[in-house]
Coordinates of C-alpha atoms and ligand atoms in Angstrom, one line a residue:
M1 CA -25.1 50.0 3.2
D2 CA -21.7 48.3 3.7
K3 CA -22.5 44.6 3.4
S4 CA -19.1 43.5 4.7
F5 CA -20.2 43.4 8.4
N6 CA -19.7 40.2 10.4
Y7 CA -22.7 37.9 10.7
L8 CA -23.5 34.3 11.4
I9 CA -26.3 32.3 9.8
S10 CA -27.4 29.0 11.3
P11 CA -28.1 26.3 10.1
E12 CA -25.6 26.9 7.3
T13 CA -28.0 26.0 4.5
I14 CA -26.8 27.6 1.4
K15 CA -29.1 26.3 -1.3
L16 CA -32.8 26.8 -2.0
R17 CA -34.6 23.5 -2.6
G18 CA -36.3 22.9 -5.9
F19 CA -40.1 22.5 -5.9
S20 CA -42.0 20.9 -8.7
P21 CA -44.7 22.0 -8.9
K22 CA -43.8 25.3 -7.4
L23 CA -44.5 25.8 -3.7
K24 CA -47.8 27.8 -3.4
I25 CA -47.5 30.5 -0.7
A26 CA -49.5 33.3 0.7
I27 CA -47.8 36.4 2.1
L28 CA -49.2 38.3 5.1
A29 CA -47.6 41.7 5.4
S30 CA -48.4 45.0 7.1
G31 CA -45.5 47.2 6.0
E32 CA -42.9 48.2 3.5
G33 CA -42.6 44.7 2.1
S34 CA -38.9 44.5 1.4
N35 CA -39.0 40.8 2.4
F36 CA -41.9 40.3 0.1
Q37 CA -40.0 42.0 -2.7
E38 CA -37.0 39.7 -2.2
L39 CA -39.4 36.7 -2.7
I40 CA -40.9 38.3 -5.8
D41 CA -37.4 38.9 -7.3
L42 CA -36.2 35.3 -6.6
S43 CA -39.4 33.9 -8.1
K44 CA -39.3 36.2 -11.2
S45 CA -35.6 35.3 -11.9
N46 CA -36.5 31.6 -11.5
K47 CA -34.0 31.2 -8.6
F48 CA -36.7 30.0 -6.3
D49 CA -39.7 27.7 -7.2
I50 CA -42.4 29.6 -5.4
D51 CA -45.8 30.7 -6.6
I52 CA -46.9 33.7 -4.6
R53 CA -50.6 33.2 -4.9
I54 CA -51.8 36.2 -2.8
L55 CA -50.6 39.1 -0.6
I56 CA -52.9 39.8 2.3
T57 CA -52.3 43.1 4.1
N58 CA -54.2 44.7 7.0
K59 CA -53.1 48.3 6.1
S60 CA -54.5 50.1 3.1
D61 CA -51.3 52.3 2.8
A62 CA -48.8 49.5 3.2
G63 CA -45.8 49.6 0.8
C64 CA -46.2 45.9 0.0
I65 CA -49.4 46.7 -2.0
S66 CA -47.6 48.7 -4.7
R67 CA -45.0 45.8 -4.9
A68 CA -47.8 43.3 -5.6
K69 CA -49.4 45.6 -8.2
K70 CA -46.1 46.1 -10.0
S71 CA -45.6 42.4 -10.2
N72 CA -49.2 41.4 -11.0
I73 CA -49.6 39.5 -7.8
S74 CA -53.1 39.2 -6.4
Y75 CA -53.6 41.1 -3.2
K76 CA -56.3 41.7 -0.7
I77 CA -56.6 44.4 1.9
I78 CA -58.4 43.0 5.0
K79 CA -58.7 45.5 7.8
K80 CA -59.8 44.8 11.3
S81 CA -61.7 48.1 11.4
D82 CA -63.8 47.0 8.3
N83 CA -65.0 44.0 10.2
E84 CA -67.5 43.7 13.1
N85 CA -65.0 42.0 15.4
N86 CA -61.7 40.2 15.4
D87 CA -63.3 36.8 14.7
C88 CA -64.9 38.2 11.5
F89 CA -61.5 39.8 10.5
E90 CA -59.7 36.5 11.0
E91 CA -62.5 34.6 9.2
E92 CA -62.0 36.7 6.2
I93 CA -58.3 36.0 6.1
I94 CA -58.9 32.3 6.6
N95 CA -61.4 32.2 3.8
T96 CA -59.1 34.2 1.5
I97 CA -56.2 31.9 2.2
K98 CA -58.3 28.8 1.6
N99 CA -59.6 30.2 -1.7
Y100 CA -56.1 30.7 -3.0
D101 CA -55.1 27.1 -2.3
V102 CA -51.8 27.7 -0.6
E103 CA -49.4 25.3 1.0
L104 CA -47.5 27.7 3.3
I105 CA -48.4 31.0 4.9
V106 CA -45.5 33.4 5.3
M107 CA -45.8 36.3 7.8
A108 CA -43.3 38.8 6.3
G109 CA -43.7 41.9 8.5
W110 CA -47.2 41.0 9.7
M111 CA -47.8 43.2 12.7
K112 CA -51.1 41.7 13.9
I113 CA -51.2 39.1 16.6
M114 CA -53.5 36.2 15.5
S115 CA -55.7 34.2 17.7
S116 CA -55.0 30.5 18.6
R117 CA -58.1 29.7 16.5
F118 CA -56.4 31.1 13.4
V119 CA -53.1 29.4 14.1
N120 CA -54.9 26.1 14.7
V121 CA -56.7 26.3 11.3
F122 CA -53.3 26.3 9.5
R123 CA -51.2 24.5 12.2
S124 CA -47.6 23.8 11.1
K125 CA -48.2 25.8 7.9
I126 CA -47.5 29.3 9.1
I127 CA -44.0 30.8 9.4
N128 CA -43.0 34.2 10.7
I129 CA -39.9 36.4 10.5
H130 CA -39.0 38.4 13.6
P131 CA -36.2 40.9 14.0
S132 CA -34.5 39.5 17.1
L133 CA -32.7 36.4 18.2
L134 CA -35.8 34.7 19.7
P135 CA -36.7 34.0 22.4
S136 CA -35.2 37.4 23.3
F137 CA -37.2 40.5 22.5
K138 CA -40.6 39.3 21.3
G139 CA -43.2 41.8 20.2
N140 CA -43.3 44.8 18.0
N141 CA -40.3 46.8 19.0
A142 CA -37.7 44.1 18.9
I143 CA -34.8 46.1 17.5
K144 CA -35.4 49.1 19.8
E145 CA -35.6 46.7 22.8
A146 CA -32.3 45.0 21.9
I147 CA -30.6 48.5 21.7
K148 CA -32.3 49.6 24.9
H149 CA -31.0 46.6 26.8
D150 CA -27.5 47.3 25.5
S151 CA -27.4 43.9 23.7
K152 CA -24.0 43.1 22.2
I153 CA -25.4 40.7 19.6
T154 CA -28.8 40.7 17.9
G155 CA -30.3 39.3 14.7
C156 CA -33.4 37.8 13.2
S157 CA -35.3 34.5 13.4
V158 CA -37.7 32.6 11.3
H159 CA -40.0 30.2 13.1
F160 CA -43.2 28.1 12.8
V161 CA -46.1 30.0 14.3
E162 CA -47.7 28.8 17.5
P163 CA -50.6 30.4 19.4
E164 CA -48.1 32.1 21.8
V165 CA -46.7 35.3 20.3
D166 CA -43.3 34.9 18.6
S167 CA -42.8 31.4 19.8
G168 CA -42.7 28.1 17.9
D169 CA -40.0 25.9 16.5
L170 CA -37.1 27.9 15.0
I171 CA -36.2 27.3 11.4
M172 CA -33.2 29.6 10.9
Q173 CA -31.5 32.5 12.7
A174 CA -28.9 35.1 11.7
A175 CA -26.8 36.9 14.3
L176 CA -24.7 40.1 14.1
P177 CA -22.8 42.2 16.6
I178 CA -24.1 45.6 17.7
L179 CA -21.2 48.0 17.4
D180 CA -20.6 51.2 19.4
Q181 CA -21.3 53.3 16.3
D182 CA -24.6 51.5 15.5
N183 CA -28.0 53.0 15.9
L184 CA -31.6 52.0 15.2
E185 CA -31.2 52.8 11.5
T186 CA -27.9 50.9 10.9
I187 CA -29.0 47.9 12.9
S188 CA -32.4 47.8 11.1
K189 CA -30.7 47.9 7.7
K190 CA -28.3 45.1 8.6
I191 CA -31.2 43.0 10.0
H192 CA -33.2 43.5 6.8
F193 CA -30.2 42.5 4.8
L194 CA -30.0 39.2 6.8
E195 CA -33.7 38.7 6.7
H196 CA -33.6 38.7 2.9
K197 CA -31.1 35.9 3.2
I198 CA -32.8 33.7 5.8
L199 CA -36.5 34.1 4.8
P200 CA -36.2 32.4 1.4
L201 CA -34.0 29.6 2.9
S202 CA -36.6 29.1 5.7
I203 CA -39.5 29.0 3.2
S204 CA -37.5 26.4 1.3
Q205 CA -37.0 24.3 4.5
A206 CA -40.6 24.8 5.7
G207 CA -42.0 24.0 2.3
F208 CA -40.0 20.8 2.2
I209 CA -41.4 19.8 5.7
V210 CA -45.0 20.7 4.6
R211 CA -44.8 18.7 1.4
N212 CA -43.3 15.7 3.1
S213 CA -45.7 15.7 6.0
F214 CA -48.5 15.8 3.4
K215 CA -47.1 12.8 1.6
G216 CA -46.7 11.0 4.9
N217 CA -50.4 11.5 5.7
D218 CA -51.6 10.4 2.3
Ligands
LIG301 C1 -39.1 42.9 9.3 O1 -38.0 43.4 10.0 C2 -39.7 41.8 10.2 O2 -38.8 41.1 10.9 C3 -40.6 42.7 11.1 O3 -41.1 43.7 10.3 C4 -40.2 44.0 9.3 C5 -40.9 44.1 7.9 O4 -40.0 44.6 7.0 N1 -41.6 41.9 11.7 C6 -42.0 42.0 13.0 O5 -41.5 42.9 13.7 C7 -43.0 41.1 13.5 N2 -43.2 41.2 14.9 P1 -40.5 44.6 5.4 O6 -41.9 45.1 5.4 O7 -39.5 45.5 4.8 O8 -40.4 43.2 4.9

């Protein structure tokens, strides 16, 4: 992919914050896991002080699983269909996250809408990456929707998770033009490229907020 396309990232944070001890995070992912991989790589090369404690996925064939295996990261497959109902499914995820003692939960391609109960258990400690300039194009087909609506600019957003789908305080966004020659594949690639930049920076920012609010409550 030609990486020389025009884009804008806001806020213009260029540095990942240091965390000592490392920021303990859980990843929730349902798909390929390229964002997860970016975090693994940054962590392994000591460029980012994160400790990826656990990957939770709801798909037994998700690409993110082999990435966890390759890097010796604990993972758990928790499927809704293996549980009696949605409450049990979410309860298993909640218990798993609690067992792994994490500070921040990162939804990196998590394609399951979670209940307000789940969100409230970890209020202000869950962030999500979404492939649109929120609040435009919420939901699971954000890139397709942006193209269908003949958008001229699109992008990706990272936000704190609130009970309402794809809403909550924005942490960081990246924007790019949709050119005449673009299609679903080229836009998806460009958005992924930008996601790999803004997700680590957003984790850094959210981690800083989570750690400081904890100190404030001490
Ligand atoms: C990313 O583009 C992410 O924004 C999107 O899934 C993709 C996962 O890619 N998330 C959503 O659409 C959530 N509604 P990855 O598996 O390669 O990281």
